[in-house]
Amino acid sequence: MAHYAFLDEDNIVTEVITGIDETETIEGLSTETWYGNFRGQVCKRTSYNGNIRKNFASIGYTYDARLDAFIPPKQYNSWILDEATCQWQAPTSKPTNDRYYYWSEDDLSWREINE
């Protein structure tokens, strides 16, 4: 079994399905092409382990053709895309200790959660 993401006209994932194995063909077409033709949408294969297109596609993710990757929605305006992982990163590193933090977009810093 393989997983496939369907994209809208803006390359946003609208649905992810489990389909036949990617090594199989249907009517002589690749599975991506056949599913895309059948649904009338662009179809791209995705994988849970990130071996294909960096991240497992989910509804709302964007497919970037240049990077051939699925990118999650940007949570904060200040965050920057790491093109190696296609994950959004804070402009400053999160502290590494035994405390809990959240990102404050107001002052662009990690704030400790006080319990």
PDB file of C-alpha atoms in Angstrom:
ATOM      1  CA  MET A   1       0.000   0.000   0.000  1.00  0.00           C
ATOM      2  CA  ALA A   2       1.064   3.544  -0.690  1.00  0.00           C
ATOM      3  CA  HIS A   3      -0.333   6.982   0.183  1.00  0.00           C
ATOM      4  CA  TYR A   4      -1.311   9.706  -2.241  1.00  0.00           C
ATOM      5  CA  ALA A   5      -2.115  13.388  -1.765  1.00  0.00           C
ATOM      6  CA  PHE A   6      -4.507  15.329  -3.992  1.00  0.00           C
ATOM      7  CA  LEU A   7      -3.752  18.999  -4.651  1.00  0.00           C
ATOM      8  CA  ASP A   8      -5.963  21.942  -5.526  1.00  0.00           C
ATOM      9  CA  GLU A   9      -5.039  24.619  -8.070  1.00  0.00           C
ATOM     10  CA  ASP A  10      -2.795  26.342  -5.463  1.00  0.00           C
ATOM     11  CA  ASN A  11      -0.906  23.098  -4.660  1.00  0.00           C
ATOM     12  CA  ILE A  12      -2.647  22.789  -1.286  1.00  0.00           C
ATOM     13  CA  VAL A  13      -3.385  19.239  -0.125  1.00  0.00           C
ATOM     14  CA  THR A  14      -7.137  18.596  -0.085  1.00  0.00           C
ATOM     15  CA  GLU A  15      -7.118  14.872   0.694  1.00  0.00           C
ATOM     16  CA  VAL A  16      -4.744  11.988   1.413  1.00  0.00           C
ATOM     17  CA  ILE A  17      -5.700   8.409   0.557  1.00  0.00           C
ATOM     18  CA  THR A  18      -4.261   4.947   0.880  1.00  0.00           C
ATOM     19  CA  GLY A  19      -3.939   3.390  -2.551  1.00  0.00           C
ATOM     20  CA  ILE A  20      -2.268   0.611  -4.443  1.00  0.00           C
ATOM     21  CA  ASP A  21       1.464   0.099  -4.311  1.00  0.00           C
ATOM     22  CA  GLU A  22       3.439   2.661  -6.284  1.00  0.00           C
ATOM     23  CA  THR A  23       5.229  -0.057  -8.247  1.00  0.00           C
ATOM     24  CA  GLU A  24       1.966  -1.158  -9.856  1.00  0.00           C
ATOM     25  CA  THR A  25       0.455   0.443 -12.922  1.00  0.00           C
ATOM     26  CA  ILE A  26      -3.162   0.936 -13.886  1.00  0.00           C
ATOM     27  CA  GLU A  27      -4.010   0.871 -17.574  1.00  0.00           C
ATOM     28  CA  GLY A  28      -0.292   1.376 -18.253  1.00  0.00           C
ATOM     29  CA  LEU A  29      -0.117   4.588 -16.197  1.00  0.00           C
ATOM     30  CA  SER A  30       1.808   5.317 -12.997  1.00  0.00           C
ATOM     31  CA  THR A  31      -0.383   5.330  -9.912  1.00  0.00           C
ATOM     32  CA  GLU A  32       0.073   9.102  -9.433  1.00  0.00           C
ATOM     33  CA  THR A  33      -1.009   9.768 -13.009  1.00  0.00           C
ATOM     34  CA  TRP A  34      -3.943   7.349 -12.901  1.00  0.00           C
ATOM     35  CA  TYR A  35      -5.302   8.658  -9.574  1.00  0.00           C
ATOM     36  CA  GLY A  36      -4.828  12.253 -10.763  1.00  0.00           C
ATOM     37  CA  ASN A  37      -6.658  11.591 -14.033  1.00  0.00           C
ATOM     38  CA  PHE A  38      -9.431   9.695 -12.242  1.00  0.00           C
ATOM     39  CA  ARG A  39     -10.010  12.529  -9.754  1.00  0.00           C
ATOM     40  CA  GLY A  40      -9.238  15.449 -12.059  1.00  0.00           C
ATOM     41  CA  GLN A  41      -6.622  16.734  -9.609  1.00  0.00           C
ATOM     42  CA  VAL A  42      -2.855  16.645  -9.382  1.00  0.00           C
ATOM     43  CA  CYS A  43      -1.823  13.626  -7.324  1.00  0.00           C
ATOM     44  CA  LYS A  44       1.521  13.173  -5.533  1.00  0.00           C
ATOM     45  CA  ARG A  45       2.769  10.197  -3.570  1.00  0.00           C
ATOM     46  CA  THR A  46       3.641  10.725   0.090  1.00  0.00           C
ATOM     47  CA  SER A  47       5.069   8.511   2.835  1.00  0.00           C
ATOM     48  CA  TYR A  48       4.811   8.266   6.609  1.00  0.00           C
ATOM     49  CA  ASN A  49       8.565   7.876   7.084  1.00  0.00           C
ATOM     50  CA  GLY A  50       9.451  11.017   5.102  1.00  0.00           C
ATOM     51  CA  ASN A  51      11.418   9.089   2.462  1.00  0.00           C
ATOM     52  CA  ILE A  52       9.335  10.724  -0.229  1.00  0.00           C
ATOM     53  CA  ARG A  53       8.824  14.494  -0.436  1.00  0.00           C
ATOM     54  CA  LYS A  54      10.294  15.253   3.018  1.00  0.00           C
ATOM     55  CA  ASN A  55       7.051  15.169   5.070  1.00  0.00           C
ATOM     56  CA  PHE A  56       3.903  13.068   5.105  1.00  0.00           C
ATOM     57  CA  ALA A  57       1.227  15.159   3.410  1.00  0.00           C
ATOM     58  CA  SER A  58      -1.779  16.293   5.403  1.00  0.00           C
ATOM     59  CA  ILE A  59      -4.770  18.423   4.510  1.00  0.00           C
ATOM     60  CA  GLY A  60      -3.649  22.045   4.360  1.00  0.00           C
ATOM     61  CA  TYR A  61      -0.006  21.290   3.548  1.00  0.00           C
ATOM     62  CA  THR A  62       1.497  22.889   0.444  1.00  0.00           C
ATOM     63  CA  TYR A  63       3.316  20.952  -2.242  1.00  0.00           C
ATOM     64  CA  ASP A  64       6.436  22.831  -3.401  1.00  0.00           C
ATOM     65  CA  ALA A  65       7.463  21.607  -6.858  1.00  0.00           C
ATOM     66  CA  ARG A  66      10.912  23.228  -6.689  1.00  0.00           C
ATOM     67  CA  LEU A  67      11.743  21.363  -3.475  1.00  0.00           C
ATOM     68  CA  ASP A  68       9.562  18.360  -4.414  1.00  0.00           C
ATOM     69  CA  ALA A  69       8.270  18.432  -0.845  1.00  0.00           C
ATOM     70  CA  PHE A  70       5.164  18.806   1.277  1.00  0.00           C
ATOM     71  CA  ILE A  71       5.394  21.781   3.637  1.00  0.00           C
ATOM     72  CA  PRO A  72       3.160  22.204   6.701  1.00  0.00           C
ATOM     73  CA  PRO A  73       1.246  25.452   7.208  1.00  0.00           C
ATOM     74  CA  LYS A  74       3.347  28.264   8.674  1.00  0.00           C
ATOM     75  CA  GLN A  75       2.396  28.758  12.324  1.00  0.00           C
ATOM     76  CA  TYR A  76       4.121  32.086  12.946  1.00  0.00           C
ATOM     77  CA  ASN A  77       4.989  34.924  10.559  1.00  0.00           C
ATOM     78  CA  SER A  78       8.537  35.176  11.911  1.00  0.00           C
ATOM     79  CA  TRP A  79       9.444  31.532  11.346  1.00  0.00           C
ATOM     80  CA  ILE A  80      11.738  30.551   8.485  1.00  0.00           C
ATOM     81  CA  LEU A  81      11.522  27.509   6.223  1.00  0.00           C
ATOM     82  CA  ASP A  82      14.418  25.082   6.579  1.00  0.00           C
ATOM     83  CA  GLU A  83      14.673  23.828   2.995  1.00  0.00           C
ATOM     84  CA  ALA A  84      16.627  20.733   4.059  1.00  0.00           C
ATOM     85  CA  THR A  85      13.743  19.442   6.210  1.00  0.00           C
ATOM     86  CA  CYS A  86      10.887  21.560   4.811  1.00  0.00           C
ATOM     87  CA  GLN A  87       9.871  22.371   8.376  1.00  0.00           C
ATOM     88  CA  TRP A  88       9.358  25.847   9.816  1.00  0.00           C
ATOM     89  CA  GLN A  89      11.974  26.981  12.336  1.00  0.00           C
ATOM     90  CA  ALA A  90      11.899  29.770  14.900  1.00  0.00           C
ATOM     91  CA  PRO A  91      14.383  32.588  14.297  1.00  0.00           C
ATOM     92  CA  THR A  92      16.038  31.677  17.628  1.00  0.00           C
ATOM     93  CA  SER A  93      16.704  28.229  19.033  1.00  0.00           C
ATOM     94  CA  LYS A  94      14.448  26.830  21.706  1.00  0.00           C
ATOM     95  CA  PRO A  95      16.210  26.505  25.083  1.00  0.00           C
ATOM     96  CA  THR A  96      17.419  22.998  25.801  1.00  0.00           C
ATOM     97  CA  ASN A  97      16.771  22.252  29.445  1.00  0.00           C
ATOM     98  CA  ASP A  98      14.131  20.429  31.471  1.00  0.00           C
ATOM     99  CA  ARG A  99      11.617  23.312  31.334  1.00  0.00           C
ATOM    100  CA  TYR A 100       8.684  23.859  28.969  1.00  0.00           C
ATOM    101  CA  TYR A 101       8.469  26.776  26.546  1.00  0.00           C
ATOM    102  CA  TYR A 102       6.120  28.301  24.028  1.00  0.00           C
ATOM    103  CA  TRP A 103       6.858  30.697  21.182  1.00  0.00           C
ATOM    104  CA  SER A 104       5.796  34.318  21.687  1.00  0.00           C
ATOM    105  CA  GLU A 105       5.304  36.037  18.367  1.00  0.00           C
ATOM    106  CA  ASP A 106       4.798  39.354  20.208  1.00  0.00           C
ATOM    107  CA  ASP A 107       8.420  39.574  21.329  1.00  0.00           C
ATOM    108  CA  LEU A 108       9.897  36.914  19.026  1.00  0.00           C
ATOM    109  CA  SER A 109      11.231  34.754  21.826  1.00  0.00           C
ATOM    110  CA  TRP A 110      10.677  31.524  23.699  1.00  0.00           C
ATOM    111  CA  ARG A 111       8.729  32.041  26.935  1.00  0.00           C
ATOM    112  CA  GLU A 112       8.844  29.610  29.811  1.00  0.00           C
ATOM    113  CA  ILE A 113       5.572  28.013  30.804  1.00  0.00           C
ATOM    114  CA  ASN A 114       5.092  28.541  34.519  1.00  0.00           C
ATOM    115  CA  GLU A 115       3.291  25.660  36.160  1.00  0.00           C
TER     116      GLU A 115
END
